[in-house]
Short mmCIF file of C-alpha atoms in Angstrom, two decimals:
data_model
loop_
_atom_site.label_atom_id
_atom_site.label_comp_id
_atom_site.label_asym_id
_atom_site.label_seq_id
_atom_site.Cartn_x
_atom_site.Cartn_y
_atom_site.Cartn_z
CA MET A 1 18.24 28.97 4.38
CA ALA A 2 18.04 25.29 3.75
CA LYS A 3 14.89 23.97 2.58
CA GLU A 4 12.99 21.64 4.97
CA LEU A 5 11.57 18.07 5.02
CA ASP A 6 8.60 17.75 7.23
CA PHE A 7 8.57 14.63 9.25
CA TYR A 8 5.12 13.86 10.77
CA PHE A 9 4.98 10.95 13.31
CA ASP A 10 3.28 9.71 16.48
CA PHE A 11 5.75 8.99 19.36
CA SER A 12 3.70 5.88 19.78
CA SER A 13 4.33 4.86 16.16
CA PRO A 14 7.00 1.95 15.87
CA TYR A 15 7.58 2.53 12.21
CA GLY A 16 7.78 6.23 13.16
CA TYR A 17 10.69 5.24 15.57
CA LEU A 18 12.57 3.50 12.82
CA ALA A 19 12.39 6.35 10.62
CA SER A 20 13.34 8.66 13.15
CA LYS A 21 16.80 6.88 13.23
CA ARG A 22 17.19 7.57 9.49
CA ILE A 23 15.58 10.95 8.39
CA ASP A 24 18.18 12.95 9.62
CA ALA A 25 21.13 11.36 7.63
CA ILE A 26 18.80 11.47 4.48
CA ALA A 27 18.25 15.23 4.90
CA ARG A 28 21.93 15.91 5.48
CA GLU A 29 23.00 14.09 2.28
CA PHE A 30 20.88 16.72 0.40
CA GLY A 31 21.45 19.96 2.59
CA ARG A 32 17.86 19.72 3.97
CA ILE A 33 16.73 20.27 7.52
CA VAL A 34 14.17 17.98 9.17
CA ARG A 35 11.18 19.62 10.46
CA TRP A 36 9.88 17.39 13.16
CA ARG A 37 6.23 17.24 13.79
CA PRO A 38 4.85 14.90 16.32
CA ILE A 39 0.95 14.34 15.88
CA LEU A 40 -1.61 12.16 17.60
CA LEU A 41 -2.80 9.33 15.21
CA GLY A 42 -5.79 8.73 17.38
CA VAL A 43 -7.11 11.85 16.22
CA VAL A 44 -6.24 11.12 12.64
CA PHE A 45 -7.88 7.87 12.67
CA LYS A 46 -11.15 9.49 13.82
CA VAL A 47 -11.27 11.08 10.30
CA THR A 48 -10.01 7.79 8.27
CA GLY A 49 -11.77 5.20 10.43
CA GLN A 50 -8.53 3.23 10.83
CA THR A 51 -7.63 1.53 14.16
CA PRO A 52 -4.20 1.04 15.57
CA LEU A 53 -2.31 -1.51 13.52
CA VAL A 54 -1.07 -4.06 16.24
CA SER A 55 -4.60 -4.48 17.61
CA GLN A 56 -6.00 -5.64 14.16
CA LYS A 57 -6.71 -9.09 13.17
CA LEU A 58 -4.11 -10.80 10.90
CA ARG A 59 -2.58 -7.53 10.42
CA GLY A 60 -1.38 -7.09 13.98
CA PRO A 61 0.54 -10.34 14.33
CA TYR A 62 2.18 -9.67 10.82
CA HIS A 63 3.21 -6.12 11.69
CA GLU A 64 4.82 -7.31 14.98
CA ARG A 65 6.94 -9.73 12.78
CA ASP A 66 7.74 -7.11 10.08
CA LEU A 67 8.72 -4.44 12.69
CA ALA A 68 11.36 -6.79 14.37
CA ARG A 69 12.53 -8.10 10.97
CA THR A 70 12.93 -4.70 9.60
CA ALA A 71 14.73 -3.39 12.52
CA ARG A 72 17.09 -6.28 12.33
CA ARG A 73 17.78 -5.55 8.59
CA LEU A 74 18.42 -1.91 9.51
CA GLY A 75 20.54 -2.70 12.65
CA ILE A 76 18.39 -0.63 14.85
CA PRO A 77 17.41 -1.96 18.38
CA PHE A 78 13.89 -2.44 18.86
CA ARG A 79 11.19 -3.60 21.20
CA LEU A 80 7.61 -2.74 21.53
CA PRO A 81 6.57 -1.07 24.61
CA GLU A 82 4.11 -2.50 27.28
CA PRO A 83 1.22 -1.55 26.95
CA PHE A 84 1.00 -0.59 23.36
CA PRO A 85 -0.01 1.63 21.71
CA PHE A 86 0.22 4.48 24.50
CA ALA A 87 -1.28 7.97 24.30
CA ALA A 88 1.75 10.39 23.33
CA THR A 89 -0.25 13.72 24.00
CA HIS A 90 2.17 14.83 26.89
CA ALA A 91 5.11 13.81 25.09
CA SER A 92 3.96 15.75 22.09
CA ARG A 93 3.22 18.99 23.92
CA GLY A 94 6.62 18.83 25.60
CA PHE A 95 8.26 18.65 22.33
CA TYR A 96 6.60 21.69 20.82
CA TRP A 97 7.29 23.69 23.96
CA LEU A 98 10.96 22.77 23.72
CA GLN A 99 10.90 23.46 20.06
CA GLU A 100 9.79 27.28 20.65
CA SER A 101 13.16 28.03 22.11
CA ASP A 102 15.42 25.38 20.87
CA ASN A 103 14.80 23.19 17.85
CA ASP A 104 18.02 20.95 18.51
CA GLN A 105 16.93 20.17 22.17
CA ALA A 106 13.26 19.49 21.04
CA VAL A 107 14.80 16.98 18.57
CA GLN A 108 17.19 15.71 21.22
CA PHE A 109 13.97 15.14 23.45
CA ALA A 110 12.13 13.41 20.52
CA HIS A 111 14.90 10.85 20.29
CA ALA A 112 15.00 10.36 24.00
CA VAL A 113 11.28 9.81 24.05
CA PHE A 114 11.42 7.39 21.15
CA ASP A 115 14.44 5.39 22.91
CA ARG A 116 12.63 5.14 26.14
CA ALA A 117 9.58 3.59 24.20
CA PHE A 118 11.21 1.44 21.60
CA VAL A 119 14.69 0.51 22.94
CA GLU A 120 13.99 0.37 26.75
CA GLY A 121 10.23 -0.75 26.27
CA LYS A 122 8.71 1.63 28.55
CA ILE A 123 5.70 3.88 27.65
CA VAL A 124 5.95 7.69 27.58
CA GLN A 125 2.42 8.51 28.37
CA SER A 126 1.96 10.37 31.68
CA ALA A 127 3.16 13.87 32.50
CA GLU A 128 5.76 12.21 34.94
CA ASP A 129 7.03 9.84 32.17
CA VAL A 130 7.54 13.02 30.06
CA THR A 131 9.50 14.74 32.71
CA GLU A 132 11.58 11.82 33.56
CA VAL A 133 12.59 11.82 29.78
CA GLY A 134 13.07 15.58 29.91
CA ALA A 135 15.36 15.07 32.93
CA THR A 136 17.92 12.79 31.11
CA ILE A 137 18.57 15.47 28.66
CA GLY A 138 18.68 18.30 31.15
CA VAL A 139 15.44 19.83 31.08
CA ASP A 140 14.06 21.14 34.40
CA ARG A 141 11.15 18.90 35.44
CA ASP A 142 9.04 21.63 36.97
CA ARG A 143 9.22 23.74 33.91
CA LEU A 144 8.22 21.03 31.61
CA ALA A 145 5.53 19.86 33.74
CA GLN A 146 4.09 23.39 33.91
CA ALA A 147 4.44 23.85 30.14
CA ILE A 148 2.54 20.80 28.99
CA ALA A 149 -0.36 22.10 30.97
CA ARG A 150 -0.28 25.46 29.19
CA PRO A 151 -3.45 26.10 26.92
CA ASP A 152 -1.22 27.75 24.37
CA ILE A 153 0.89 24.57 24.19
CA LYS A 154 -2.28 22.45 23.93
CA ASP A 155 -3.49 24.71 21.14
CA LYS A 156 -0.03 24.36 19.42
CA LEU A 157 -0.46 20.64 19.26
CA ARG A 158 -4.05 20.69 17.95
CA GLN A 159 -3.14 23.15 15.33
CA GLU A 160 -0.34 20.73 14.17
CA VAL A 161 -2.55 17.65 13.97
CA ASP A 162 -5.46 19.58 12.45
CA ARG A 163 -2.83 21.00 9.66
CA ALA A 164 -1.54 17.40 9.34
CA ILE A 165 -5.00 16.19 8.31
CA GLU A 166 -5.60 19.11 6.10
CA ARG A 167 -2.21 18.07 4.05
CA GLY A 168 -3.55 14.29 3.91
CA VAL A 169 -1.48 12.70 6.65
CA PHE A 170 -2.95 9.50 7.72
CA GLY A 171 -0.29 7.52 9.29
CA SER A 172 3.16 7.66 10.81
CA PRO A 173 5.81 8.28 9.58
CA PHE A 174 4.57 10.66 6.81
CA ILE A 175 7.23 12.81 4.94
CA PHE A 176 6.71 15.61 2.84
CA ALA A 177 9.70 16.57 0.56
CA ASP A 178 8.79 19.67 -1.51
CA GLU A 179 5.14 18.86 -1.14
CA GLU A 180 5.38 15.42 -2.35
CA PRO A 181 3.85 13.09 0.30
CA PHE A 182 5.47 9.96 1.40
CA TRP A 183 4.04 7.48 3.91
CA GLY A 184 5.98 4.79 5.91
CA ASN A 185 9.39 3.87 6.78
CA ASP A 186 9.59 1.82 3.68
CA ARG A 187 9.29 4.91 1.57
CA LEU A 188 12.47 6.55 2.93
CA GLU A 189 14.46 5.22 0.09
CA ASP A 190 11.90 6.79 -2.20
CA VAL A 191 12.49 10.10 -0.28
CA ARG A 192 16.10 9.84 -0.82
CA GLU A 193 15.75 9.14 -4.58
CA TRP A 194 13.13 11.91 -4.84
CA LEU A 195 15.75 14.46 -3.58
CA ARG A 196 18.44 13.02 -5.47
CA ARG A 197 16.74 13.40 -8.85
CA GLY A 198 14.41 16.20 -7.91
CA GLY A 199 11.31 14.07 -8.53
CA TRP A 200 10.53 11.50 -11.31
CA MET B 1 12.17 -30.06 -7.43
CA ALA B 2 12.62 -26.28 -7.01
CA LYS B 3 11.25 -24.69 -3.75
CA GLU B 4 8.33 -22.49 -4.37
CA LEU B 5 7.45 -19.08 -3.47
CA ASP B 6 3.81 -18.49 -2.58
CA PHE B 7 2.61 -15.46 -4.41
CA TYR B 8 -0.88 -14.36 -3.26
CA PHE B 9 -2.75 -11.67 -4.81
CA ASP B 10 -6.16 -10.26 -5.95
CA PHE B 11 -6.58 -9.54 -9.90
CA SER B 12 -7.86 -6.25 -8.88
CA SER B 13 -5.01 -5.22 -6.55
CA PRO B 14 -3.00 -2.61 -8.38
CA TYR B 15 0.08 -3.31 -6.09
CA GLY B 16 -0.38 -6.99 -6.92
CA TYR B 17 -0.04 -6.02 -10.56
CA LEU B 18 3.16 -4.15 -9.87
CA ALA B 19 4.46 -7.49 -8.02
CA SER B 20 3.27 -9.69 -10.84
CA LYS B 21 5.99 -7.81 -13.05
CA ARG B 22 8.79 -8.48 -10.81
CA ILE B 23 8.16 -11.83 -8.88
CA ASP B 24 9.27 -14.22 -11.56
CA ALA B 25 12.78 -12.67 -12.03
CA ILE B 26 13.40 -12.59 -8.12
CA ALA B 27 12.36 -16.36 -8.15
CA ARG B 28 14.52 -17.24 -11.14
CA GLU B 29 17.64 -15.51 -9.39
CA PHE B 30 17.47 -17.85 -6.73
CA GLY B 31 16.15 -21.04 -8.47
CA ARG B 32 12.74 -20.85 -7.02
CA ILE B 33 9.34 -21.51 -8.77
CA VAL B 34 6.49 -19.07 -8.04
CA ARG B 35 3.18 -20.42 -7.07
CA TRP B 36 0.67 -18.08 -8.31
CA ARG B 37 -2.43 -17.97 -5.97
CA PRO B 38 -5.25 -15.44 -6.87
CA ILE B 39 -7.71 -14.81 -4.08
CA LEU B 40 -10.56 -12.34 -3.24
CA LEU B 41 -9.60 -9.60 -0.91
CA GLY B 42 -13.36 -8.87 -0.60
CA VAL B 43 -13.70 -12.05 1.46
CA VAL B 44 -10.48 -11.41 3.40
CA PHE B 45 -11.78 -8.03 4.32
CA LYS B 46 -14.62 -9.34 6.07
CA VAL B 47 -12.38 -11.07 8.53
CA THR B 48 -10.06 -8.22 8.86
CA GLY B 49 -12.67 -5.26 8.70
CA GLN B 50 -10.71 -3.47 6.02
CA THR B 51 -12.18 -1.72 3.23
CA PRO B 52 -10.89 -1.19 -0.36
CA LEU B 53 -7.74 1.27 -0.34
CA VAL B 54 -8.76 3.69 -2.98
CA SER B 55 -12.21 4.42 -1.36
CA GLN B 56 -10.70 5.29 1.81
CA LYS B 57 -10.65 9.03 3.07
CA LEU B 58 -7.00 10.53 2.89
CA ARG B 59 -5.33 7.03 2.26
CA GLY B 60 -7.15 6.75 -1.25
CA PRO B 61 -5.78 9.81 -2.78
CA TYR B 62 -2.45 9.23 -1.54
CA HIS B 63 -2.28 5.66 -2.73
CA GLU B 64 -3.55 6.51 -6.30
CA ARG B 65 -0.65 8.96 -6.08
CA ASP B 66 1.73 6.56 -4.71
CA LEU B 67 0.88 3.84 -7.27
CA ALA B 68 1.59 6.03 -10.31
CA ARG B 69 4.91 7.18 -8.82
CA THR B 70 6.19 3.66 -7.93
CA ALA B 71 5.03 2.49 -11.47
CA ARG B 72 7.18 5.36 -12.92
CA ARG B 73 10.06 4.65 -10.90
CA LEU B 74 9.85 0.91 -11.71
CA GLY B 75 9.28 1.67 -15.37
CA ILE B 76 6.07 -0.29 -15.35
CA PRO B 77 3.09 1.08 -17.59
CA PHE B 78 0.04 1.85 -15.10
CA ARG B 79 -3.49 3.02 -15.12
CA LEU B 80 -6.30 2.40 -12.77
CA PRO B 81 -9.26 0.67 -14.61
CA GLU B 82 -12.83 2.13 -14.36
CA PRO B 83 -14.68 1.15 -12.36
CA PHE B 84 -12.24 0.38 -9.72
CA PRO B 85 -11.92 -2.08 -7.72
CA PHE B 86 -13.81 -4.83 -9.61
CA ALA B 87 -14.64 -8.34 -8.61
CA ALA B 88 -12.22 -10.83 -9.80
CA THR B 89 -14.15 -14.09 -8.85
CA HIS B 90 -14.54 -15.14 -12.50
CA ALA B 91 -10.94 -14.37 -13.38
CA SER B 92 -9.61 -16.27 -10.38
CA ARG B 93 -11.83 -19.15 -11.34
CA GLY B 94 -10.44 -19.19 -14.72
CA PHE B 95 -7.09 -19.10 -13.39
CA TYR B 96 -7.37 -22.30 -11.22
CA TRP B 97 -9.09 -24.16 -13.97
CA LEU B 98 -6.20 -23.40 -16.51
CA GLN B 99 -3.63 -24.46 -13.78
CA GLU B 100 -5.06 -27.99 -13.43
CA SER B 101 -3.76 -28.86 -16.58
CA ASP B 102 -0.99 -26.15 -17.31
CA ASN B 103 0.64 -23.94 -15.05
CA ASP B 104 2.72 -22.05 -17.46
CA GLN B 105 -0.70 -20.96 -19.45
CA ALA B 106 -2.45 -20.17 -16.04
CA VAL B 107 0.39 -17.81 -15.55
CA GLN B 108 0.18 -16.60 -19.00
CA PHE B 109 -3.41 -15.87 -18.38
CA ALA B 110 -2.77 -14.13 -15.22
CA HIS B 111 -0.23 -11.61 -16.89
CA ALA B 112 -2.78 -11.13 -19.44
CA VAL B 113 -5.70 -10.39 -16.98
CA PHE B 114 -3.59 -7.79 -15.08
CA ASP B 115 -2.58 -6.17 -18.35
CA ARG B 116 -5.95 -5.68 -19.44
CA ALA B 117 -6.81 -4.13 -16.07
CA PHE B 118 -3.73 -2.00 -15.61
CA VAL B 119 -2.44 -1.33 -18.77
CA GLU B 120 -5.42 -0.92 -20.96
CA GLY B 121 -7.48 0.23 -18.02
CA LYS B 122 -10.56 -2.19 -18.55
CA ILE B 123 -11.88 -4.28 -15.78
CA VAL B 124 -12.00 -8.16 -16.07
CA GLN B 125 -15.20 -8.89 -14.07
CA SER B 126 -17.88 -10.70 -15.96
CA ALA B 127 -17.55 -14.17 -17.70
CA GLU B 128 -17.50 -12.33 -20.98
CA ASP B 129 -14.52 -10.23 -19.80
CA VAL B 130 -12.70 -13.40 -18.70
CA THR B 131 -13.25 -15.51 -21.94
CA GLU B 132 -12.09 -12.33 -23.91
CA VAL B 133 -8.81 -12.50 -21.91
CA GLY B 134 -8.58 -16.08 -22.42
CA ALA B 135 -9.00 -15.81 -26.32
CA THR B 136 -5.95 -13.57 -26.51
CA ILE B 137 -3.75 -16.35 -25.30
CA GLY B 138 -5.51 -19.13 -27.33
CA VAL B 139 -7.99 -20.60 -24.65
CA ASP B 140 -11.28 -21.74 -26.13
CA ARG B 141 -14.02 -19.37 -24.94
CA ASP B 142 -16.74 -21.96 -24.67
CA ARG B 143 -14.53 -24.28 -22.54
CA LEU B 144 -13.44 -21.46 -20.06
CA ALA B 145 -17.10 -20.24 -19.92
CA GLN B 146 -18.08 -23.74 -18.91
CA ALA B 147 -15.17 -24.32 -16.61
CA ILE B 148 -15.78 -21.08 -14.25
CA ALA B 149 -19.31 -22.12 -13.71
CA ARG B 150 -18.14 -25.53 -12.39
CA PRO B 151 -18.92 -26.18 -8.83
CA ASP B 152 -15.44 -27.98 -8.20
CA ILE B 153 -13.85 -24.75 -9.64
CA LYS B 154 -15.71 -22.59 -7.41
CA ASP B 155 -14.85 -24.82 -4.53
CA LYS B 156 -11.17 -24.64 -5.41
CA LEU B 157 -11.18 -20.70 -5.08
CA ARG B 158 -13.10 -20.92 -2.00
CA GLN B 159 -10.40 -23.28 -0.47
CA GLU B 160 -7.60 -21.25 -1.60
CA VAL B 161 -9.18 -18.13 -0.15
CA ASP B 162 -9.75 -19.89 3.21
CA ARG B 163 -6.18 -21.37 3.42
CA ALA B 164 -4.99 -17.98 2.63
CA ILE B 165 -6.88 -16.46 5.64
CA GLU B 166 -5.47 -19.41 7.74
CA ARG B 167 -1.95 -18.46 6.73
CA GLY B 168 -2.57 -15.00 7.68
CA VAL B 169 -2.91 -13.19 4.55
CA PHE B 170 -4.75 -10.08 4.61
CA GLY B 171 -3.55 -7.95 1.51
CA SER B 172 -2.27 -8.29 -1.84
CA PRO B 173 0.49 -8.87 -2.82
CA PHE B 174 1.27 -11.23 0.06
CA ILE B 175 4.51 -13.48 -0.40
CA PHE B 176 5.56 -16.50 1.63
CA ALA B 177 9.23 -17.53 1.16
CA ASP B 178 9.73 -20.49 3.40
CA GLU B 179 6.87 -19.67 5.36
CA GLU B 180 8.18 -16.21 6.07
CA PRO B 181 5.33 -13.75 5.04
CA PHE B 182 5.84 -10.45 3.36
CA TRP B 183 3.07 -8.16 2.62
CA GLY B 184 3.16 -5.57 -0.16
CA ASN B 185 4.92 -4.51 -3.41
CA ASP B 186 7.44 -2.63 -1.23
CA ARG B 187 8.61 -5.92 0.42
CA LEU B 188 9.95 -7.56 -2.83
CA GLU B 189 13.41 -6.27 -2.07
CA ASP B 190 13.17 -7.86 1.49
CA VAL B 191 11.95 -11.22 -0.13
CA ARG B 192 15.15 -11.10 -2.42
CA GLU B 193 17.32 -10.32 0.56
CA TRP B 194 15.67 -13.09 2.38
CA LEU B 195 16.48 -15.69 -0.21
CA ARG B 196 19.91 -14.17 -0.67
CA ARG B 197 20.92 -14.60 2.94
CA GLY B 198 18.56 -17.51 3.96
CA GLY B 199 17.05 -15.11 6.62
CA TRP B 200 18.42 -12.68 9.07
#
């Protein structure tokens, strides 16, 4: 079985979105499988004392500029959803429910969530937002709505977030290649190089 | 006259040190002159509410690892000084005093400060530390000691820090290429590309 790359992200993270467009190609290049793992940065930030980037003085305006500039350089469509950031709890639960039965469909759903947020500029926050996105890839609205309210699915997301914090994840995107941690869309070239050389 | 690249950094910033080894070559490639501008992140952090990276939960251990890993990939010697971070007020004042009469010597001094901190692993904090570094490049100890106590030199540093904050500088290294802001050693390739294409 192919080795995995762990890809942690928050659906509300713009740098996570940019990485989501690139991570699969890097994994394929080295015969790896990407393990997509949505988490909630809001919970992580309670541990680290951080606040969302875009709301920070000086840092916020810079990062809005850097995001647009980085997206242009990479040729990836990009806009910030309004309002921003949004709470991705429901979307993340929907992902883990889909992943239980079909990982490919879950990844397709993840791309659809990101595209609604960062291409169309609409938040994916409410249960209705999530079922609407699911419908675009053929997921039954009622089954998805019921699933994201299930206690075991809520537990699954909580466990993933707790495990991420245990592993040292403090931002999005955050990638592990053979337990080596890489934070940020701007470390994807390092991930590629790490896989190519087997470390350095 | 050649156009300038503004290179803001804190002498106590390890990513600033890494960038200091690379910025001159990038500038030369495009006929630019680097304007070295030491600042004090401690003052900047009072505005942004940030804290020093290495002391942060989860983020600290990751960045120690990322620094060592990035230095290895770039082939740059690196260690963290003890204790870390240190206050670079005296070193920064020494730099601006030297720059008044000889920019090249000031840059030579900046490299010597960075090397003592991040190659030898010794802090450059006290007036004695600073005059010791100065002596290694032929600067008279007494003149340097007197200069860093001068009110006009203290004012110069304060003005540079204030101006940096006005321009949106919130970290180190921080580079302006034709007023376009770039934060981080990991944006140096973007700076190069920006100069090559004249923006994108």
